[in-house]
């Protein structure tokens, strides 16, 4: 995919096409859809911490720094998991298993992104923000990707902490400290991750079995997975409404967050009641979970102080 200066001069159209393709490939290895959710939860935490829109300078540098860190960890995840991605139908078309990028270049790309992220956040925002962002990177790359994912069915449970760091990043960027609500936001994302991901794993079970990944449905079966999903959904409901008891959110939040959490719990209960060879409710639960988390964080933003 490398183009020499002579080739670029001789065929500028081909050079542009290859450059755009390279950009597309390296954008894909940063998992932009996941990144958007992480940035969204961080920004919501910034607004809640500020009790209004934070300074534009802090906002830009925080979100850019977090995006670089998230993209870097995703790139290294794709580099490390390229062997199992190649045998899973859901991931076989990713850039590395599809042969569209050099693994070593993707690895260095991820390392450079994180290095730039850390120094950008440290010097343009504050050191606590940089440390939280780095902690999320280390958690996702080393604890989840390289250790837990291939060794234990609790990989998603423990590994859920990686995606829970952005609210701490956003809060620290505005306040330079850690607040109680930021910790609750962390817990919410942590508890949301198992029922969200296990719903997907239930109907993608063949993929994980073929790749030898000990996801909960593979190791413990759908019954245990569904039962634990119900438990996590119930705990998530309690964690989400606990924001009300910090006295920063009013009755509207309590009622709305409660209804939202009850709905998610019902989806998981219906999934539990469904036959293990049917995945209608697993797919519905996964789709609802994708909507649930952004909706809850938006609710937090609009309910603070009301």
CSV table of C-alpha atoms in Angstrom, one decimal:
chain,number,residue,atom,x,y,z
A,1,UNK,CA,0.0,0.0,0.0
A,2,UNK,CA,3.1,2.2,0.1
A,3,UNK,CA,3.4,4.6,-2.9
A,4,UNK,CA,6.7,6.2,-4.0
A,5,UNK,CA,7.0,9.8,-5.0
A,6,UNK,CA,7.7,8.8,-8.6
A,7,UNK,CA,4.5,6.8,-8.7
A,8,UNK,CA,2.5,9.6,-7.1
A,9,UNK,CA,3.8,12.1,-9.7
A,10,UNK,CA,3.3,9.7,-12.6
A,11,UNK,CA,-0.3,8.7,-11.6
A,12,UNK,CA,-1.8,11.2,-9.2
A,13,UNK,CA,-5.3,9.6,-9.4
A,14,UNK,CA,-3.9,6.2,-8.4
A,15,UNK,CA,-1.9,7.9,-5.6
A,16,UNK,CA,-5.0,9.6,-4.2
A,17,UNK,CA,-7.1,6.4,-4.4
A,18,UNK,CA,-4.4,4.4,-2.5
A,19,UNK,CA,-4.0,7.2,0.1
A,20,UNK,CA,-7.8,7.3,0.7
A,21,UNK,CA,-7.8,3.5,1.0
A,22,UNK,CA,-4.9,3.6,3.5
A,23,UNK,CA,-6.8,6.2,5.6
A,24,UNK,CA,-9.9,4.1,5.4
A,25,UNK,CA,-8.0,1.0,6.6
A,26,UNK,CA,-6.3,2.8,9.5
A,27,UNK,CA,-9.5,4.4,10.5
A,28,UNK,CA,-11.1,1.0,10.7
A,29,UNK,CA,-8.5,-0.4,13.0
A,30,UNK,CA,-9.4,2.3,15.6
A,31,UNK,CA,-12.9,0.8,15.9
A,32,UNK,CA,-14.7,4.2,15.3
A,33,UNK,CA,-18.1,3.1,16.3
A,34,UNK,CA,-16.9,2.0,19.8
A,35,UNK,CA,-14.8,5.2,20.0
A,36,UNK,CA,-17.9,7.4,19.4
A,37,UNK,CA,-19.7,5.8,22.4
A,38,UNK,CA,-16.6,6.2,24.6
A,39,UNK,CA,-16.3,9.9,23.6
A,40,UNK,CA,-20.0,10.4,24.2
A,41,UNK,CA,-20.0,9.1,27.8
A,42,UNK,CA,-16.9,11.2,28.5
A,43,UNK,CA,-18.5,14.4,27.1
A,44,UNK,CA,-21.7,13.7,29.1
A,45,UNK,CA,-19.5,13.4,32.3
A,46,UNK,CA,-17.9,16.7,31.4
A,47,UNK,CA,-21.2,18.5,31.1
A,48,UNK,CA,-22.5,17.0,34.4
A,49,UNK,CA,-19.3,18.0,36.1
A,50,UNK,CA,-19.4,21.5,34.8
A,51,UNK,CA,-23.2,21.7,35.3
A,52,UNK,CA,-23.2,23.2,31.8
A,53,UNK,CA,-21.1,23.1,28.7
A,54,UNK,CA,-17.4,23.0,29.5
A,55,UNK,CA,-14.7,25.3,28.1
A,56,UNK,CA,-14.3,24.7,24.4
A,57,UNK,CA,-10.5,24.4,24.7
A,58,UNK,CA,-10.8,21.7,27.4
A,59,UNK,CA,-13.5,19.9,25.5
A,60,UNK,CA,-11.5,19.7,22.2
A,61,UNK,CA,-8.2,18.6,23.8
A,62,UNK,CA,-10.0,16.1,26.1
A,63,UNK,CA,-12.0,14.5,23.3
A,64,UNK,CA,-9.1,14.4,20.8
A,65,UNK,CA,-6.8,12.9,23.4
A,66,UNK,CA,-9.3,10.3,24.4
A,67,UNK,CA,-10.0,9.5,20.8
A,68,UNK,CA,-6.3,8.9,20.2
A,69,UNK,CA,-6.1,6.6,23.2
A,70,UNK,CA,-9.2,4.7,22.3
A,71,UNK,CA,-8.0,4.3,18.7
A,72,UNK,CA,-4.6,3.2,19.9
A,73,UNK,CA,-5.9,0.5,22.2
A,74,UNK,CA,-8.3,-0.7,19.4
A,75,UNK,CA,-5.4,-0.9,16.9
A,76,UNK,CA,-3.3,-3.0,19.3
A,77,UNK,CA,-6.4,-5.2,20.0
A,78,UNK,CA,-6.8,-5.8,16.3
A,79,UNK,CA,-3.1,-6.6,16.0
A,80,UNK,CA,-3.1,-9.0,18.9
A,81,UNK,CA,-6.4,-10.7,17.9
A,82,UNK,CA,-5.8,-11.0,14.2
A,83,UNK,CA,-5.5,-14.8,14.4
A,84,UNK,CA,-8.9,-15.3,16.0
A,85,UNK,CA,-10.5,-12.5,13.9
A,86,UNK,CA,-9.6,-14.5,10.8
A,87,UNK,CA,-11.7,-17.5,11.9
A,88,UNK,CA,-14.7,-15.6,13.1
A,89,UNK,CA,-17.4,-14.7,10.6
A,90,UNK,CA,-18.2,-11.4,12.4
A,91,UNK,CA,-14.5,-10.2,12.2
A,92,UNK,CA,-13.0,-11.9,9.2
A,93,UNK,CA,-13.3,-8.8,7.0
A,94,UNK,CA,-11.4,-6.6,9.5
A,95,UNK,CA,-8.3,-5.0,7.9
A,96,UNK,CA,-5.6,-7.4,9.4
A,97,UNK,CA,-7.3,-10.8,8.7
A,98,UNK,CA,-8.3,-9.5,5.3
A,99,UNK,CA,-4.6,-8.7,4.5
A,100,UNK,CA,-5.2,-4.9,4.0
A,101,UNK,CA,-2.6,-3.7,6.5
A,102,UNK,CA,0.8,-4.7,7.8
A,103,UNK,CA,0.4,-6.0,11.4
A,104,UNK,CA,3.7,-4.4,12.6
A,105,UNK,CA,2.6,-1.0,11.2
A,106,UNK,CA,-0.8,-1.4,12.9
A,107,UNK,CA,1.0,-2.2,16.2
A,108,UNK,CA,3.2,0.9,16.0
A,109,UNK,CA,0.3,3.0,14.9
A,110,UNK,CA,-1.5,2.0,18.1
A,111,UNK,CA,1.6,2.7,20.3
A,112,UNK,CA,2.1,6.1,18.7
A,113,UNK,CA,-1.5,7.1,19.1
A,114,UNK,CA,-1.4,6.3,22.8
A,115,UNK,CA,1.9,8.2,23.3
A,116,UNK,CA,0.5,11.3,21.6
A,117,UNK,CA,-2.7,11.0,23.6
A,118,UNK,CA,-0.9,10.8,26.9
A,119,UNK,CA,1.3,13.9,26.4
A,120,UNK,CA,-1.6,15.9,24.8
A,121,UNK,CA,-3.9,15.2,27.8
A,122,UNK,CA,-1.1,15.8,30.3
A,123,UNK,CA,0.0,19.1,29.0
A,124,UNK,CA,-3.1,20.5,27.4
A,125,UNK,CA,-5.6,19.3,30.1
A,126,UNK,CA,-4.2,17.9,33.3
A,127,UNK,CA,-2.2,14.9,34.5
A,128,UNK,CA,-5.1,13.1,36.2
A,129,UNK,CA,-7.0,13.1,32.9
A,130,UNK,CA,-4.0,11.7,31.1
A,131,UNK,CA,-3.6,9.0,33.8
A,132,UNK,CA,-7.2,7.9,33.6
A,133,UNK,CA,-7.0,7.7,29.8
A,134,UNK,CA,-3.8,5.7,30.0
A,135,UNK,CA,-5.4,3.4,32.6
A,136,UNK,CA,-8.2,2.6,30.2
A,137,UNK,CA,-5.7,1.9,27.5
A,138,UNK,CA,-3.6,-0.4,29.7
A,139,UNK,CA,-6.8,-2.1,31.0
A,140,UNK,CA,-8.1,-2.8,27.5
A,141,UNK,CA,-4.8,-3.9,25.9
A,142,UNK,CA,-3.1,-5.8,28.6
A,143,UNK,CA,-5.8,-6.9,31.1
A,144,UNK,CA,-8.6,-7.7,28.7
A,145,UNK,CA,-7.1,-8.4,25.3
A,146,UNK,CA,-3.9,-10.1,26.2
A,147,UNK,CA,-4.9,-11.8,29.5
A,148,UNK,CA,-8.6,-12.2,30.2
A,149,UNK,CA,-10.2,-12.7,26.8
A,150,UNK,CA,-8.6,-16.0,26.0
A,151,UNK,CA,-8.4,-17.4,29.5
A,152,UNK,CA,-11.7,-17.0,31.4
A,153,UNK,CA,-15.5,-16.8,30.8
A,154,UNK,CA,-15.4,-13.8,33.1
A,155,UNK,CA,-13.4,-11.9,30.4
A,156,UNK,CA,-16.3,-9.5,29.7
A,157,UNK,CA,-17.2,-9.0,33.3
A,158,UNK,CA,-13.8,-8.0,34.5
A,159,UNK,CA,-12.8,-6.5,31.1
A,160,UNK,CA,-15.9,-4.2,31.2
A,161,UNK,CA,-13.8,-1.8,33.3
A,162,UNK,CA,-11.9,-0.8,30.2
A,163,UNK,CA,-14.9,0.9,28.6
A,164,UNK,CA,-15.9,2.5,31.9
A,165,UNK,CA,-12.9,4.8,32.2
A,166,UNK,CA,-14.2,7.6,29.8
A,167,UNK,CA,-16.6,9.2,32.4
A,168,UNK,CA,-13.6,9.4,34.8
A,169,UNK,CA,-11.6,11.0,32.0
A,170,UNK,CA,-14.3,13.6,31.3
A,171,UNK,CA,-14.9,14.4,34.9
A,172,UNK,CA,-11.2,14.8,35.7
A,173,UNK,CA,-10.7,17.1,32.7
A,174,UNK,CA,-13.3,19.6,34.0
A,175,UNK,CA,-12.6,19.3,37.8
A,176,UNK,CA,-9.1,17.9,38.1
A,177,UNK,CA,-10.5,15.4,40.6
A,178,UNK,CA,-12.9,12.4,40.9
A,179,UNK,CA,-16.5,12.9,41.8
A,180,UNK,CA,-19.1,10.5,43.2
A,181,UNK,CA,-21.3,10.8,40.1
A,182,UNK,CA,-18.3,10.0,38.0
A,183,UNK,CA,-17.7,6.8,40.0
A,184,UNK,CA,-21.4,5.9,39.6
A,185,UNK,CA,-21.1,6.5,35.8
A,186,UNK,CA,-18.1,4.1,35.8
A,187,UNK,CA,-20.1,1.5,37.7
A,188,UNK,CA,-23.0,1.9,35.3
A,189,UNK,CA,-20.9,1.2,32.2
A,190,UNK,CA,-19.2,-1.6,34.0
A,191,UNK,CA,-22.5,-3.3,34.9
A,192,UNK,CA,-24.0,-2.6,31.4
A,193,UNK,CA,-21.2,-4.4,29.6
A,194,UNK,CA,-21.9,-8.1,30.5
A,195,UNK,CA,-25.6,-8.1,29.5
A,196,UNK,CA,-24.9,-6.0,26.4
A,197,UNK,CA,-22.0,-8.2,25.1
A,198,UNK,CA,-23.5,-11.5,26.3
A,199,UNK,CA,-26.6,-10.9,24.3
A,200,UNK,CA,-24.4,-10.6,21.2
A,201,UNK,CA,-22.3,-13.6,22.2
A,202,UNK,CA,-25.4,-15.8,22.5
A,203,UNK,CA,-26.3,-15.6,18.8
A,204,UNK,CA,-22.7,-15.4,17.7
A,205,UNK,CA,-21.8,-18.4,19.8
A,206,UNK,CA,-20.5,-20.5,16.9
A,207,UNK,CA,-18.0,-17.8,16.1
A,208,UNK,CA,-16.5,-17.8,19.6
A,209,UNK,CA,-16.5,-21.6,19.7
A,210,UNK,CA,-14.7,-21.8,16.4
A,211,UNK,CA,-12.1,-19.3,17.6
A,212,UNK,CA,-11.6,-21.0,21.0
A,213,UNK,CA,-12.6,-17.9,23.0
A,214,UNK,CA,-14.1,-18.9,26.4
A,215,UNK,CA,-17.0,-16.6,26.3
A,216,UNK,CA,-19.7,-17.3,28.9
A,217,UNK,CA,-22.1,-19.0,26.4
A,218,UNK,CA,-19.3,-21.2,25.1
A,219,UNK,CA,-18.1,-22.3,28.6
A,220,UNK,CA,-21.1,-22.2,30.8
A,221,UNK,CA,-23.9,-22.4,28.2
A,222,UNK,CA,-26.9,-20.1,27.4
A,223,UNK,CA,-28.8,-20.9,30.6
A,224,UNK,CA,-26.1,-19.6,32.9
A,225,UNK,CA,-25.3,-16.7,30.6
A,226,UNK,CA,-28.9,-15.5,30.5
A,227,UNK,CA,-29.4,-15.9,34.3
A,228,UNK,CA,-26.3,-13.8,35.0
A,229,UNK,CA,-27.4,-11.2,32.4
A,230,UNK,CA,-30.6,-10.8,34.4
A,231,UNK,CA,-28.6,-10.3,37.6
A,232,UNK,CA,-26.4,-7.7,36.0
A,233,UNK,CA,-29.4,-5.9,34.5
A,234,UNK,CA,-30.9,-5.7,38.0
A,235,UNK,CA,-27.7,-4.4,39.5
A,236,UNK,CA,-27.5,-1.9,36.6
A,237,UNK,CA,-31.0,-0.7,37.5
A,238,UNK,CA,-30.0,0.0,41.1
A,239,UNK,CA,-26.8,1.7,40.0
A,240,UNK,CA,-28.5,4.0,37.6
A,241,UNK,CA,-31.2,5.2,40.0
A,242,UNK,CA,-28.5,5.7,42.7
A,243,UNK,CA,-27.6,9.0,41.0
A,244,UNK,CA,-30.8,10.4,42.4
A,245,UNK,CA,-29.6,9.9,46.0
A,246,UNK,CA,-26.5,12.1,45.3
A,247,UNK,CA,-29.0,15.0,45.4
A,248,UNK,CA,-27.7,16.2,42.0
A,249,UNK,CA,-30.7,14.8,40.1
A,250,UNK,CA,-34.4,15.3,40.7
A,251,UNK,CA,-37.5,13.1,40.7
A,252,UNK,CA,-37.8,13.2,36.9
A,253,UNK,CA,-34.4,11.4,36.6
A,254,UNK,CA,-35.4,8.8,39.2
A,255,UNK,CA,-38.7,8.0,37.4
A,256,UNK,CA,-37.2,8.0,33.9
A,257,UNK,CA,-34.0,6.2,34.7
A,258,UNK,CA,-36.0,3.7,36.7
A,259,UNK,CA,-38.4,3.0,33.7
A,260,UNK,CA,-35.4,2.7,31.4
A,261,UNK,CA,-33.7,0.2,33.7
A,262,UNK,CA,-36.8,-1.8,34.2
A,263,UNK,CA,-37.3,-2.0,30.4
A,264,UNK,CA,-33.7,-3.3,30.1
A,265,UNK,CA,-34.3,-5.8,32.9
A,266,UNK,CA,-37.5,-7.0,31.2
A,267,UNK,CA,-35.6,-7.6,27.9
A,268,UNK,CA,-33.1,-9.7,29.8
A,269,UNK,CA,-35.9,-11.7,31.6
A,270,UNK,CA,-37.6,-12.4,28.2
A,271,UNK,CA,-34.3,-13.5,26.9
A,272,UNK,CA,-33.9,-15.8,29.8
A,273,UNK,CA,-37.4,-17.2,29.3
A,274,UNK,CA,-36.8,-17.9,25.6
A,275,UNK,CA,-35.6,-21.4,24.4
A,276,UNK,CA,-31.9,-21.8,24.2
A,277,UNK,CA,-32.0,-22.6,20.5
A,278,UNK,CA,-33.8,-19.4,19.7
A,279,UNK,CA,-32.2,-15.9,19.6
A,280,UNK,CA,-35.0,-13.5,18.9
A,281,UNK,CA,-34.8,-12.0,22.4
A,282,UNK,CA,-31.1,-12.1,22.4
A,283,UNK,CA,-31.0,-9.9,19.3
A,284,UNK,CA,-33.7,-7.6,20.7
A,285,UNK,CA,-31.8,-7.3,24.0
A,286,UNK,CA,-28.6,-6.4,22.2
A,287,UNK,CA,-30.3,-3.7,20.1
A,288,UNK,CA,-32.0,-2.2,23.2
A,289,UNK,CA,-28.7,-2.3,25.1
A,290,UNK,CA,-27.0,-0.2,22.4
A,291,UNK,CA,-29.7,2.4,22.8
A,292,UNK,CA,-29.9,2.2,26.6
A,293,UNK,CA,-26.5,3.5,27.6
A,294,UNK,CA,-26.6,6.7,25.5
A,295,UNK,CA,-30.1,7.3,26.6
A,296,UNK,CA,-29.2,7.0,30.3
A,297,UNK,CA,-26.2,9.4,29.9
A,298,UNK,CA,-28.4,12.0,28.1
A,299,UNK,CA,-30.9,11.7,30.9
A,300,UNK,CA,-28.1,12.4,33.4
A,301,UNK,CA,-27.1,15.5,31.5
A,302,UNK,CA,-30.6,16.9,31.3
A,303,UNK,CA,-31.5,16.0,34.9
A,304,UNK,CA,-28.6,17.3,36.9
A,305,UNK,CA,-30.0,19.9,39.3
A,306,UNK,CA,-33.6,19.3,38.2
